[in-house]
Amino acid sequence: MPLLDLSLRPSLSPEPSPLSVDVRRGLAALLRERIGHDLTPARLEQVVPVFNDLFDRSGAASLPEFLSRLDAEPSDGPALQKLTTAATIKESYFFRDRSTMTALRERILPALIDRCRATRVLRIWSAGCSSGEELYSIAILLSELLPDMGRWSLFLTGTDVDGWSIRRARRAIYGHWSLRVADDEEKQRYFQYDRRLQCFRLQARFRSNVSFALHNLVDPHAETPAPGHFDLILCRNVLGYFDARSRQVALGQIRRALAPHGVWVAGASDPLPDSGFQTRIVGDVVAHELLPAELSDASEVSQHPLGCVGEAPETLPAPPHAAPEVSAPPPYSRERLVSGALAESAAFEAEPHAAALVAYDEACMLVEAGQFVNALAALERLHGVQPLWPEPYLLSARAFEALGDDQRAIEALHKVASLAPDRKEAWLRLGLLLSRSGQRAAAMDALRRVAAVDEHLGVEPKAQRLREQAARELSRLAGGSAP
Ligand SMILES: C[S@@+](CC[C@H](N)C(=O)[O-])C[C@H]1O[C@@H](n2cnc3c(N)ncnc32)[C@H](O)[C@@H]1O
């Protein structure tokens, strides 16, 4: 089976690496400045190995020099994107906060639909959309609220600062974790199912009006998407991560993007804006609208051409005539939809790599969230369909190790080593685990392989670190004498 490209995935490399206090501070300051986050010490720990890895590959002479290079890189540059992926919390799932979904379905969306019925144009922005679950949930709600949906022009835009999330959103394939509050009927009605990997692909009809783009809410120079035109903005569970300055920049973006009558739905525990908005509680939902004083600004900018939003039209405001006549979809019928989903599932199964990547991504997220048992269940399925792919075994080893099951972690690492004998990390981890479990000779054998791989691959800084760690352990096992 072809090896899958994992270079864009979040790194889960566990090697601890000493960083001076100054460099650590510099890294935290860089991320605060660029993505607005005040990282917790635990989060910073997750970013450090990624930072080290980037440094090793950069050719920079020193860490401070590398930090200044990063400082000059744009937010969508490759190195900053990898750090962003490691630094951001991407937790999201379909129909998150049922009470919010109810308020949207029963009150907020019907009111906006009424208001926009004359033009039949509706624009919705999920700001900080993660992998798309929030925006697609709205697409599903709209499909049920608009029986004449084909006659509407819907622009559903999701943006996020993290490119990895945007790619996942565009793929629209999800694991169980993203559907944790969806019931069986919802899964059947809205998704196609890959039985082997137990992944769900959102049906095409919910994807057709949706686009995703990179956008940084805290970049004061970032263009506001479609200024003055969004009828609804969802910015939930995002602002709470920002420091005070960044929050003000993000609020400015939301303020500029809202249509005069628009509504911004926030998360229940999100910080409240201190000015510029009036806040209403709709059902259990915190909804903000522009204060009258803000309106002149918003309508002024509403003449501006569109900002960054991918597939939306080039100029706004709304077209003067109604959207072109497109025949309305036939009324909802459960049988028809289910059989449609089954018919399409053959095409889905013809894309095993996409489904495998999703399953792998989900397993990464589960490990990151400390859900080791769930991660192992997902990985077990993945091993069943992609038995020759080493990466998932490496992840299994991490999860077993975290659960204290060294024996099964060792088995998983043996698999990696046999499938990818050049993986130094696998040999090193295997050696350390074997050593811990008292299998001295096997441990020494595995640790020697770290150096052997180096000879074959040549020396780079990361390889050097791994080799030093292996040599230290070897020396300890050999009773102090160098092996
Ligand atoms: C916890 S998730 C929330 C996802 C979704 N809104 C929800 O409530 O389910 C936070 C998202 O905000 C994104 N984010 C963080 N900083 C951002 C920034 N400066 N600009 C845009 N998005 C950002 C993260 O990448 C992440 O995907």
XYZ file of C-alpha atoms and ligand atoms in Angstrom:
510
model
C 0.000 0.000 0.000
C 1.339 3.460 -0.809
C 2.659 5.399 2.135
C 0.388 8.259 3.080
C 1.685 11.779 3.340
C 1.707 12.656 7.007
C 3.853 15.722 6.762
C 0.852 17.998 7.331
C -0.505 16.121 10.302
C 0.014 17.418 13.828
C 3.187 15.991 15.205
C 2.807 13.736 18.214
C 6.517 13.266 18.598
C 7.170 12.833 22.315
C 10.884 13.530 22.532
C 11.480 15.947 25.330
C 13.877 18.636 24.360
C 15.509 21.152 26.580
C 14.784 24.727 25.535
C 16.219 27.670 27.380
C 13.765 29.796 29.341
C 14.359 32.658 26.907
C 13.580 30.600 23.815
C 10.508 29.141 25.504
C 9.340 32.682 26.309
C 10.118 33.788 22.773
C 8.049 30.943 21.347
C 5.107 31.737 23.648
C 5.335 35.432 22.719
C 5.419 34.611 19.018
C 2.257 32.518 19.283
C 0.513 35.139 21.404
C 1.347 37.751 18.816
C 0.415 35.687 15.776
C -2.620 33.637 16.784
C -3.690 35.492 19.903
C -3.313 32.599 22.324
C -1.862 32.761 25.791
C -0.739 29.148 25.860
C -1.010 27.168 29.062
C 2.261 25.504 30.129
C 0.802 22.118 29.113
C -0.095 23.396 25.648
C 3.306 24.960 25.217
C 4.802 21.537 26.003
C 2.949 20.138 22.995
C 4.297 22.860 20.751
C 7.941 22.476 21.822
C 8.661 19.181 19.962
C 7.138 20.640 16.797
C 9.282 23.740 17.218
C 12.388 21.580 17.718
C 11.588 19.534 14.687
C 11.143 22.644 12.544
C 14.402 24.055 13.858
C 16.246 20.834 13.027
C 15.083 21.037 9.448
C 15.540 24.802 9.078
C 19.295 25.012 8.781
C 19.218 28.025 11.145
C 22.411 28.479 13.140
C 20.720 28.992 16.504
C 17.309 28.911 18.138
C 17.123 32.712 18.503
C 17.936 33.056 14.812
C 15.222 30.551 13.998
C 12.739 32.513 16.145
C 13.463 35.681 14.174
C 12.940 33.789 10.933
C 9.569 32.623 12.218
C 8.727 36.159 13.186
C 9.143 37.204 9.563
C 7.017 34.357 8.219
C 3.347 35.047 7.351
C 0.686 33.194 9.372
C -0.037 30.882 6.459
C 3.663 30.026 6.017
C 4.527 26.346 6.428
C 6.416 26.576 9.721
C 3.912 28.872 11.420
C 1.100 26.630 10.240
C 2.692 23.616 11.909
C 3.086 25.544 15.150
C -0.502 26.783 14.858
C -1.777 23.249 14.414
C 0.061 22.168 17.537
C -1.007 25.217 19.554
C -4.735 25.394 18.823
C -7.509 23.406 20.458
C -9.755 22.133 17.708
C -12.488 20.447 19.687
C -15.764 20.494 17.723
C -18.640 18.171 16.925
C -21.910 18.082 15.045
C -24.933 19.656 16.765
C -22.734 20.976 19.578
C -24.893 22.376 22.374
C -28.299 21.003 21.558
C -30.009 23.996 23.124
C -28.124 26.276 20.724
C -29.200 24.114 17.813
C -32.806 24.277 19.014
C -32.703 28.073 19.308
C -31.161 28.310 15.859
C -33.735 25.974 14.345
C -36.784 27.394 16.054
C -36.030 31.073 16.445
C -32.882 32.598 15.028
C -32.777 31.017 11.567
C -36.546 31.313 10.917
C -36.361 35.028 11.765
C -33.389 35.544 9.438
C -35.047 33.521 6.693
C -38.145 35.698 6.940
C -36.025 38.792 6.766
C -34.092 37.614 3.718
C -37.013 36.050 1.853
C -37.298 38.961 -0.586
C -33.801 38.424 -1.975
C -33.479 34.761 -1.041
C -29.825 35.338 -0.170
C -28.419 34.199 3.149
C -24.824 34.493 4.301
C -23.433 32.662 7.288
C -19.909 32.701 8.700
C -18.468 30.182 11.101
C -15.418 32.042 12.447
C -12.988 29.575 14.017
C -14.765 26.700 12.306
C -12.272 23.958 13.169
C -12.971 20.939 10.931
C -16.370 22.167 9.783
C -18.787 20.395 12.119
C -20.406 23.658 13.224
C -20.987 25.050 9.743
C -22.203 21.740 8.350
C -24.653 21.470 11.263
C -26.097 24.779 10.080
C -26.225 23.507 6.484
C -28.271 20.564 7.751
C -30.627 22.838 9.707
C -31.121 25.032 6.652
C -31.955 22.074 4.454
C -34.812 21.314 6.815
C -35.971 24.897 7.240
C -35.932 25.800 3.548
C -38.185 23.494 1.532
C -37.428 25.740 -1.468
C -33.694 25.699 -0.813
C -32.825 25.343 -4.498
C -34.263 28.811 -5.070
C -32.014 30.402 -2.481
C -28.440 31.631 -2.781
C -26.752 30.364 0.332
C -23.188 31.284 1.184
C -21.881 29.325 4.112
C -18.298 30.224 4.886
C -16.046 28.599 7.433
C -12.694 30.115 8.353
C -9.949 29.087 10.691
C -6.364 30.067 11.366
C -5.325 26.417 11.173
C -4.852 25.029 7.674
C -4.938 21.425 8.830
C -8.459 21.982 10.178
C -9.514 23.650 6.939
C -8.344 20.648 4.934
C -10.299 18.321 7.196
C -13.371 20.539 6.874
C -13.206 20.412 3.092
C -12.918 16.637 3.188
C -16.143 16.398 5.248
C -15.412 12.889 6.520
C -15.728 12.334 10.242
C -15.250 9.697 12.889
C -17.502 8.811 15.796
C -15.966 11.456 18.007
C -17.268 14.240 15.777
C -20.734 12.693 15.862
C -20.776 11.915 19.542
C -24.133 13.637 20.169
C -25.796 12.620 16.892
C -28.321 9.808 17.210
C -28.533 6.862 14.826
C -31.291 8.402 12.796
C -29.305 11.596 12.247
C -26.254 9.597 11.253
C -28.278 7.658 8.741
C -30.127 10.669 7.410
C -27.172 12.997 6.849
C -24.118 10.797 6.288
C -22.791 7.932 4.249
C -21.063 5.323 6.286
C -17.821 3.433 5.708
C -18.399 0.233 7.627
C -14.824 -0.913 7.771
C -13.322 2.261 9.166
C -16.507 3.424 10.799
C -16.192 6.865 9.261
C -19.003 9.104 8.149
C -19.006 11.299 5.059
C -21.467 14.146 5.023
C -23.836 13.743 2.085
C -23.042 15.957 -0.894
C -26.269 17.950 -0.681
C -25.089 19.550 2.593
C -21.733 20.496 1.145
C -22.780 22.315 -1.991
C -23.145 25.845 -0.552
C -20.247 25.593 1.850
C -16.685 26.841 1.459
C -13.712 27.070 3.768
C -10.740 29.433 3.875
C -7.804 30.319 6.066
C -8.411 33.471 8.067
C -6.812 34.826 11.196
C -9.284 36.596 13.464
C -6.577 38.369 15.432
C -4.520 39.703 12.546
C -5.276 43.439 12.508
C -4.394 43.524 8.796
C -6.567 40.568 7.754
C -9.422 41.470 5.453
C -12.857 41.014 6.927
C -14.814 38.467 4.909
C -17.784 40.057 3.094
C -17.894 43.157 5.325
C -21.383 44.158 6.418
C -23.065 41.159 4.812
C -23.277 38.253 7.173
C -26.792 37.547 8.375
C -25.473 35.095 10.927
C -22.033 34.655 12.450
C -21.146 31.730 14.647
C -18.048 32.461 16.638
C -18.291 29.992 19.478
C -15.610 28.627 21.776
C -12.911 30.722 20.124
C -12.661 34.108 21.869
C -11.981 32.493 25.243
C -8.505 31.455 24.052
C -7.469 34.995 23.151
C -5.656 37.547 25.249
C -7.392 40.909 25.717
C -5.741 42.652 22.753
C -6.456 39.822 20.340
C -10.042 39.598 21.516
C -10.558 43.249 20.590
C -9.171 42.632 17.089
C -11.441 39.606 16.644
C -14.470 41.554 17.880
C -13.649 44.240 15.314
C -13.731 41.566 12.589
C -17.110 40.284 13.746
C -18.503 43.801 14.017
C -17.406 44.692 10.511
C -18.651 41.440 9.011
C -22.195 41.537 10.422
C -25.050 42.835 8.282
C -26.990 45.643 10.013
C -29.676 43.144 11.001
C -27.191 40.298 11.559
C -26.851 38.082 14.615
C -23.679 36.737 16.177
C -24.182 33.535 18.154
C -21.518 33.024 20.808
C -20.725 30.052 23.032
C -22.324 29.790 26.454
C -19.063 30.355 28.306
C -17.483 32.823 25.885
C -16.442 36.216 27.238
C -19.019 38.922 26.585
C -18.017 41.880 24.406
C -17.709 45.017 26.513
C -18.955 47.409 23.840
C -20.424 47.705 20.370
C -23.052 44.968 20.705
C -26.363 44.481 22.395
C -26.771 41.043 23.864
C -29.938 38.966 23.922
C -30.597 35.576 25.392
C -32.590 33.539 22.873
C -33.663 30.289 24.484
C -30.372 29.314 26.132
C -28.283 31.052 23.537
C -26.190 34.166 23.880
C -26.822 36.228 20.744
C -25.291 39.605 19.986
C -26.482 42.257 17.551
C -24.844 45.471 16.464
C -25.695 48.482 18.558
C -27.408 51.195 16.507
C -24.281 53.351 16.856
C -22.279 50.716 14.965
C -24.710 50.468 12.082
C -23.543 53.397 10.006
C -20.053 51.886 9.915
C -21.369 48.519 8.931
C -23.555 49.797 6.114
C -20.729 51.995 4.898
C -18.332 49.103 4.553
C -21.056 46.929 3.090
C -20.211 48.366 -0.321
C -16.709 46.903 -0.182
C -15.826 43.974 -2.407
C -15.670 40.576 -0.857
C -12.801 39.701 1.434
C -11.206 36.312 1.729
C -14.154 33.977 1.396
C -13.196 31.338 -1.163
C -16.095 30.425 -3.393
C -18.488 33.259 -2.564
C -19.352 35.762 -5.315
C -16.950 38.508 -6.236
C -19.024 41.529 -5.468
C -21.690 42.335 -3.004
C -24.246 43.490 -2.013
C -26.931 40.998 -2.842
C -28.045 40.628 -6.459
C -30.971 42.883 -7.329
C -33.051 40.027 -8.688
C -34.021 36.808 -7.059
C -31.692 33.840 -7.399
C -32.048 31.867 -10.646
C -34.857 29.351 -10.714
C -33.605 25.952 -9.721
C -36.126 23.234 -9.135
C -36.754 22.730 -5.458
C -35.580 19.408 -4.033
C -38.377 16.872 -3.561
C -39.812 16.781 -0.065
C -37.961 14.885 2.581
C -38.512 11.160 2.604
C -36.482 9.028 4.924
C -36.572 5.931 2.694
C -35.437 7.874 -0.332
C -32.555 9.484 1.517
C -31.374 6.275 3.101
C -31.390 4.399 -0.189
C -29.643 7.387 -1.818
C -26.961 7.212 0.839
C -26.435 3.524 0.256
C -26.139 4.039 -3.485
C -23.458 6.652 -2.957
C -21.518 4.641 -0.439
C -19.837 2.566 -3.154
C -18.073 5.727 -4.363
C -17.044 6.520 -0.806
C -15.555 3.091 -0.322
C -13.537 3.631 -3.471
C -11.576 6.243 -1.504
C -10.036 4.148 1.227
C -7.153 6.553 1.687
C -9.361 9.509 2.471
C -11.283 7.460 5.011
C -8.067 6.068 6.483
C -6.633 9.562 6.887
C -9.776 10.672 8.660
C -9.658 7.676 10.971
C -6.004 8.428 11.664
C -6.721 12.129 12.298
C -9.458 11.211 14.686
C -7.215 8.784 16.531
C -4.621 11.606 16.853
C -7.275 13.910 18.292
C -8.414 11.223 20.718
C -4.877 10.606 21.929
C -4.383 14.331 22.282
C -7.601 14.541 24.303
C -6.435 11.708 26.566
C -9.168 9.391 25.257
C -6.774 6.461 24.960
C -9.323 3.646 25.025
C -11.430 5.261 22.296
C -8.281 5.997 20.308
C -7.219 2.361 20.504
C -10.635 1.213 19.285
C -10.339 3.530 16.259
C -6.765 2.404 15.644
C -7.739 -1.255 15.843
C -10.180 -0.705 12.982
C -7.546 1.189 11.059
C -4.988 -1.618 11.451
C -7.672 -3.977 10.111
C -7.991 -2.108 6.823
C -4.488 -0.630 6.480
C -2.335 -3.338 8.073
C 0.861 -2.168 6.366
C 0.714 1.466 7.407
C 3.272 1.993 10.199
C 2.089 5.353 11.543
C -1.067 4.111 13.280
C 0.969 1.438 15.119
C 3.227 4.180 16.452
C 0.158 5.964 17.750
C -1.200 2.732 19.254
C 2.088 2.323 21.072
C 1.699 5.795 22.583
C -1.838 5.046 23.708
C -0.870 1.667 25.230
C 2.052 3.297 26.947
C -0.204 6.006 28.358
C -2.510 3.295 29.698
C 0.444 1.544 31.337
C 0.260 -1.469 29.023
C 3.959 -1.642 28.110
C 3.684 -5.129 26.681
C 1.176 -4.135 24.017
C 3.073 -0.899 23.357
C 6.126 -3.060 22.664
C 4.120 -5.250 20.275
C 2.908 -2.174 18.398
C 6.464 -0.809 18.169
C 7.715 -4.144 16.851
C 5.172 -3.732 14.066
C 6.454 -0.234 13.244
C 10.034 -1.456 13.269
C 9.262 -4.303 10.921
C 7.223 -2.131 8.537
C 9.529 0.893 8.621
C 12.981 -0.200 9.803
C 14.328 3.340 9.254
C 12.126 4.861 11.966
C 14.655 5.794 14.612
C 11.968 6.936 17.037
C 10.356 3.515 16.934
C 13.630 1.773 17.764
C 14.389 4.278 20.507
C 10.998 3.945 22.127
C 11.118 0.210 21.771
C 14.534 0.148 23.424
C 13.370 2.341 26.306
C 10.248 0.271 26.881
C 12.100 -3.042 26.690
C 14.621 -1.674 29.112
C 11.875 -0.572 31.483
C 10.294 -4.006 31.347
C 13.593 -5.713 32.175
C 14.328 -7.189 28.723
C 17.902 -5.979 28.734
C 19.360 -7.821 25.730
C 16.419 -6.985 23.466
C 16.535 -3.380 24.670
C 20.216 -3.066 23.826
C 19.598 -4.579 20.440
C 16.840 -2.055 19.672
C 18.895 0.879 20.960
C 21.830 -0.100 18.763
C 19.503 0.094 15.800
C 19.020 3.839 16.422
C 22.684 4.455 15.667
C 22.622 1.969 12.773
C 19.754 3.872 11.142
C 21.708 7.087 11.566
C 24.684 5.668 9.730
C 22.432 4.809 6.878
C 20.565 8.121 6.779
C 23.287 10.579 7.632
C 23.308 12.921 10.599
C 20.856 15.746 11.189
C 20.189 17.449 14.523
C 17.113 15.420 15.430
C 18.852 12.149 14.583
C 21.695 13.342 16.739
C 19.393 13.857 19.711
C 17.798 10.432 19.305
C 21.195 8.825 19.012
C 22.432 10.564 22.137
C 19.388 9.438 24.067
C 19.861 5.858 22.833
C 23.568 5.959 23.690
C 22.811 7.156 27.231
C 20.387 4.315 27.800
C 22.762 1.798 26.244
C 25.511 2.976 28.485
C 23.257 2.669 31.523
C 22.244 -0.855 30.522
C 25.834 -1.829 29.951
C 26.506 -0.852 33.554
C 28.247 2.398 32.817
C 30.641 1.092 30.178
C 30.065 2.204 26.626
C 28.652 -0.660 24.542
C -12.474 24.905 20.182
S -12.535 25.153 18.443
C -14.196 25.673 18.231
C -14.785 25.167 16.945
C -16.241 25.531 16.727
N -16.425 26.963 16.680
C -17.107 24.928 17.783
O -17.545 25.635 18.694
O -17.331 23.707 17.745
C -11.592 26.665 18.293
C -11.151 26.918 16.863
O -10.717 28.286 16.767
C -9.604 28.318 15.897
N -8.805 29.517 16.135
C -7.937 29.727 17.142
N -7.327 30.908 16.996
C -7.815 31.474 15.873
C -7.572 32.682 15.189
N -6.645 33.547 15.645
N -8.260 32.942 14.068
C -9.167 32.038 13.596
N -9.425 30.876 14.187
C -8.774 30.579 15.321
C -8.856 27.048 16.240
O -7.943 26.685 15.223
C -9.986 26.058 16.424
O -10.281 25.375 15.260
